[in-house]
Amino acid sequence: MASSRASKRRRADQKEVNKEEEEEVVEKEKKNAPVVVFAHGAGAPSTSDWMIRWKDLLAKALDAVEVVTFDYPYISGGKKRAPPKAEKLVQFHSDIVGKIVAKYPEHPLILVGKSMGSRVSCMVAGGEDNGASAVVCLGYPLKGMNGTVRDETLLQLTVPIMFVQFYSMKGSKDGLCPLEKLESVRRKMKSVNELHVIEGGDHSFKIAKKHLQSKGSTQEEAEGTAVQAIAAFVSRFI
């Protein structure tokens, strides 16, 4: 009887040890979970349907501890003003990043941006040392309004960077970032970089129905493939 009770106690003690070990593993995994700062594009705030959907996609794919979105001052509070030059948004963006890093000091930092927000994210990553592990650009605006290729920021970057761009099979290329121009810039970049192309999409990655039908795919599947590619890239650096 005494031997039976002792055996039960040992099993109970072992279960408790196993539980504690599992909790330690979970805690370590949580510490490796990235925190994401996600910047919007020029024309729509962080509350747009597109931003909300991609915030959710990124949170799930990256298993992020938090995906933080925010509004630049020119568009906050329902304002509808033209965006200033990207350089004028860097300090505000950097301040947001600084607060998030202070809140999650043990978590890898990933900077993500939509179009203009991706360009500012690259400027932030290339500026002060905020410890960013990677940058993800959703529709990087490589060309300016006058057609000039704006590659200075990209060529200075040393932080790993992933581009998610679109290409329309109708021949209507992304005027803000022709893939052949981006490829030329990527070859000259110092940082590790990768490209994922969403075929048949527009600058917001909305894919034409005819293209989806021809591929037997859906918008959700295409976006899912894109975020999984992002997750695979990010996992190499956290």
PDB file of N, CA and C in Angstrom, residues 54 56-63 136 138 162 164 194-196 198 220-236:
ATOM      1  N   TRP A  54      -4.995  42.852 -43.571  1.00  0.00           N
ATOM      2  CA  TRP A  54      -3.586  42.451 -43.597  1.00  0.00           C
ATOM      3  C   TRP A  54      -2.972  42.428 -42.202  1.00  0.00           C
ATOM      4  N   ASP A  56      -4.521  41.330 -39.623  1.00  0.00           N
ATOM      5  CA  ASP A  56      -4.931  40.014 -39.131  1.00  0.00           C
ATOM      6  C   ASP A  56      -4.114  38.909 -39.798  1.00  0.00           C
ATOM      7  N   LEU A  57      -3.889  39.024 -41.111  1.00  0.00           N
ATOM      8  CA  LEU A  57      -3.100  38.028 -41.830  1.00  0.00           C
ATOM      9  C   LEU A  57      -1.678  37.940 -41.278  1.00  0.00           C
ATOM     10  N   LEU A  58      -1.072  39.091 -41.044  1.00  0.00           N
ATOM     11  CA  LEU A  58       0.292  39.126 -40.535  1.00  0.00           C
ATOM     12  C   LEU A  58       0.372  38.577 -39.110  1.00  0.00           C
ATOM     13  N   ALA A  59      -0.609  38.940 -38.290  1.00  0.00           N
ATOM     14  CA  ALA A  59      -0.618  38.475 -36.899  1.00  0.00           C
ATOM     15  C   ALA A  59      -0.640  36.958 -36.829  1.00  0.00           C
ATOM     16  N   LYS A  60      -1.457  36.349 -37.664  1.00  0.00           N
ATOM     17  CA  LYS A  60      -1.590  34.893 -37.652  1.00  0.00           C
ATOM     18  C   LYS A  60      -0.375  34.206 -38.275  1.00  0.00           C
ATOM     19  N   ALA A  61       0.076  34.716 -39.422  1.00  0.00           N
ATOM     20  CA  ALA A  61       1.186  34.070 -40.125  1.00  0.00           C
ATOM     21  C   ALA A  61       2.494  34.170 -39.358  1.00  0.00           C
ATOM     22  N   LEU A  62       2.721  35.303 -38.696  1.00  0.00           N
ATOM     23  CA  LEU A  62       3.970  35.509 -37.957  1.00  0.00           C
ATOM     24  C   LEU A  62       3.856  35.103 -36.501  1.00  0.00           C
ATOM     25  N   ASP A  63       2.647  34.726 -36.069  1.00  0.00           N
ATOM     26  CA  ASP A  63       2.402  34.400 -34.659  1.00  0.00           C
ATOM     27  C   ASP A  63       2.929  35.534 -33.779  1.00  0.00           C
ATOM     28  N   VAL A 136       9.445  44.359 -44.174  1.00  0.00           N
ATOM     29  CA  VAL A 136       8.590  43.772 -45.207  1.00  0.00           C
ATOM     30  C   VAL A 136       7.863  44.903 -45.924  1.00  0.00           C
ATOM     31  N   LEU A 138       5.125  45.969 -48.624  1.00  0.00           N
ATOM     32  CA  LEU A 138       3.946  45.537 -49.377  1.00  0.00           C
ATOM     33  C   LEU A 138       3.653  46.579 -50.447  1.00  0.00           C
ATOM     34  N   MET A 162      12.112  42.168 -47.426  1.00  0.00           N
ATOM     35  CA  MET A 162      11.307  41.393 -48.372  1.00  0.00           C
ATOM     36  C   MET A 162      10.335  42.310 -49.085  1.00  0.00           C
ATOM     37  N   VAL A 164       6.967  42.482 -51.496  1.00  0.00           N
ATOM     38  CA  VAL A 164       5.794  41.808 -52.051  1.00  0.00           C
ATOM     39  C   VAL A 164       5.209  42.781 -53.066  1.00  0.00           C
ATOM     40  N   GLU A 194      14.508  39.555 -50.698  1.00  0.00           N
ATOM     41  CA  GLU A 194      13.712  38.543 -51.386  1.00  0.00           C
ATOM     42  C   GLU A 194      12.482  39.204 -52.005  1.00  0.00           C
ATOM     43  N   LEU A 195      11.972  38.590 -53.043  1.00  0.00           N
ATOM     44  CA  LEU A 195      10.796  39.128 -53.745  1.00  0.00           C
ATOM     45  C   LEU A 195       9.719  38.064 -53.885  1.00  0.00           C
ATOM     46  N   HIS A 196       8.481  38.448 -53.533  1.00  0.00           N
ATOM     47  CA  HIS A 196       7.330  37.584 -53.797  1.00  0.00           C
ATOM     48  C   HIS A 196       6.381  38.368 -54.696  1.00  0.00           C
ATOM     49  N   ILE A 198       2.761  38.793 -56.641  1.00  0.00           N
ATOM     50  CA  ILE A 198       1.347  38.410 -56.714  1.00  0.00           C
ATOM     51  C   ILE A 198       0.887  38.681 -58.136  1.00  0.00           C
ATOM     52  N   GLU A 220      -8.186  34.909 -51.414  1.00  0.00           N
ATOM     53  CA  GLU A 220      -7.715  34.479 -50.098  1.00  0.00           C
ATOM     54  C   GLU A 220      -6.512  33.547 -50.209  1.00  0.00           C
ATOM     55  N   GLU A 221      -6.537  32.641 -51.190  1.00  0.00           N
ATOM     56  CA  GLU A 221      -5.416  31.714 -51.373  1.00  0.00           C
ATOM     57  C   GLU A 221      -4.155  32.456 -51.796  1.00  0.00           C
ATOM     58  N   ALA A 222      -4.309  33.432 -52.678  1.00  0.00           N
ATOM     59  CA  ALA A 222      -3.156  34.207 -53.143  1.00  0.00           C
ATOM     60  C   ALA A 222      -2.551  35.014 -51.997  1.00  0.00           C
ATOM     61  N   GLU A 223      -3.403  35.628 -51.185  1.00  0.00           N
ATOM     62  CA  GLU A 223      -2.914  36.390 -50.043  1.00  0.00           C
ATOM     63  C   GLU A 223      -2.287  35.455 -49.008  1.00  0.00           C
ATOM     64  N   GLY A 224      -2.881  34.280 -48.843  1.00  0.00           N
ATOM     65  CA  GLY A 224      -2.338  33.303 -47.912  1.00  0.00           C
ATOM     66  C   GLY A 224      -0.943  32.853 -48.318  1.00  0.00           C
ATOM     67  N   THR A 225      -0.752  32.640 -49.612  1.00  0.00           N
ATOM     68  CA  THR A 225       0.570  32.253 -50.115  1.00  0.00           C
ATOM     69  C   THR A 225       1.579  33.359 -49.862  1.00  0.00           C
ATOM     70  N   ALA A 226       1.142  34.610 -50.040  1.00  0.00           N
ATOM     71  CA  ALA A 226       2.033  35.754 -49.821  1.00  0.00           C
ATOM     72  C   ALA A 226       2.463  35.858 -48.359  1.00  0.00           C
ATOM     73  N   VAL A 227       1.520  35.736 -47.442  1.00  0.00           N
ATOM     74  CA  VAL A 227       1.887  35.879 -46.020  1.00  0.00           C
ATOM     75  C   VAL A 227       2.714  34.692 -45.532  1.00  0.00           C
ATOM     76  N   GLN A 228       2.510  33.518 -46.132  1.00  0.00           N
ATOM     77  CA  GLN A 228       3.348  32.379 -45.759  1.00  0.00           C
ATOM     78  C   GLN A 228       4.787  32.582 -46.248  1.00  0.00           C
ATOM     79  N   ALA A 229       4.923  33.210 -47.417  1.00  0.00           N
ATOM     80  CA  ALA A 229       6.256  33.546 -47.916  1.00  0.00           C
ATOM     81  C   ALA A 229       6.922  34.567 -46.998  1.00  0.00           C
ATOM     82  N   ILE A 230       6.138  35.533 -46.523  1.00  0.00           N
ATOM     83  CA  ILE A 230       6.642  36.521 -45.578  1.00  0.00           C
ATOM     84  C   ILE A 230       7.091  35.842 -44.286  1.00  0.00           C
ATOM     85  N   ALA A 231       6.264  34.938 -43.781  1.00  0.00           N
ATOM     86  CA  ALA A 231       6.576  34.239 -42.535  1.00  0.00           C
ATOM     87  C   ALA A 231       7.855  33.415 -42.668  1.00  0.00           C
ATOM     88  N   ALA A 232       8.012  32.755 -43.810  1.00  0.00           N
ATOM     89  CA  ALA A 232       9.216  31.943 -44.037  1.00  0.00           C
ATOM     90  C   ALA A 232      10.464  32.832 -44.071  1.00  0.00           C
ATOM     91  N   PHE A 233      10.342  33.995 -44.693  1.00  0.00           N
ATOM     92  CA  PHE A 233      11.470  34.916 -44.766  1.00  0.00           C
ATOM     93  C   PHE A 233      11.824  35.454 -43.374  1.00  0.00           C
ATOM     94  N   VAL A 234      10.823  35.924 -42.663  1.00  0.00           N
ATOM     95  CA  VAL A 234      11.044  36.512 -41.344  1.00  0.00           C
ATOM     96  C   VAL A 234      11.637  35.494 -40.372  1.00  0.00           C
ATOM     97  N   SER A 235      11.191  34.242 -40.472  1.00  0.00           N
ATOM     98  CA  SER A 235      11.656  33.206 -39.536  1.00  0.00           C
ATOM     99  C   SER A 235      13.161  32.976 -39.617  1.00  0.00           C
ATOM    100  N   ARG A 236      13.773  33.377 -40.726  1.00  0.00           N
ATOM    101  CA  ARG A 236      15.223  33.192 -40.892  1.00  0.00           C
ATOM    102  C   ARG A 236      16.021  34.187 -40.057  1.00  0.00           C
TER     103      ARG A 236
END
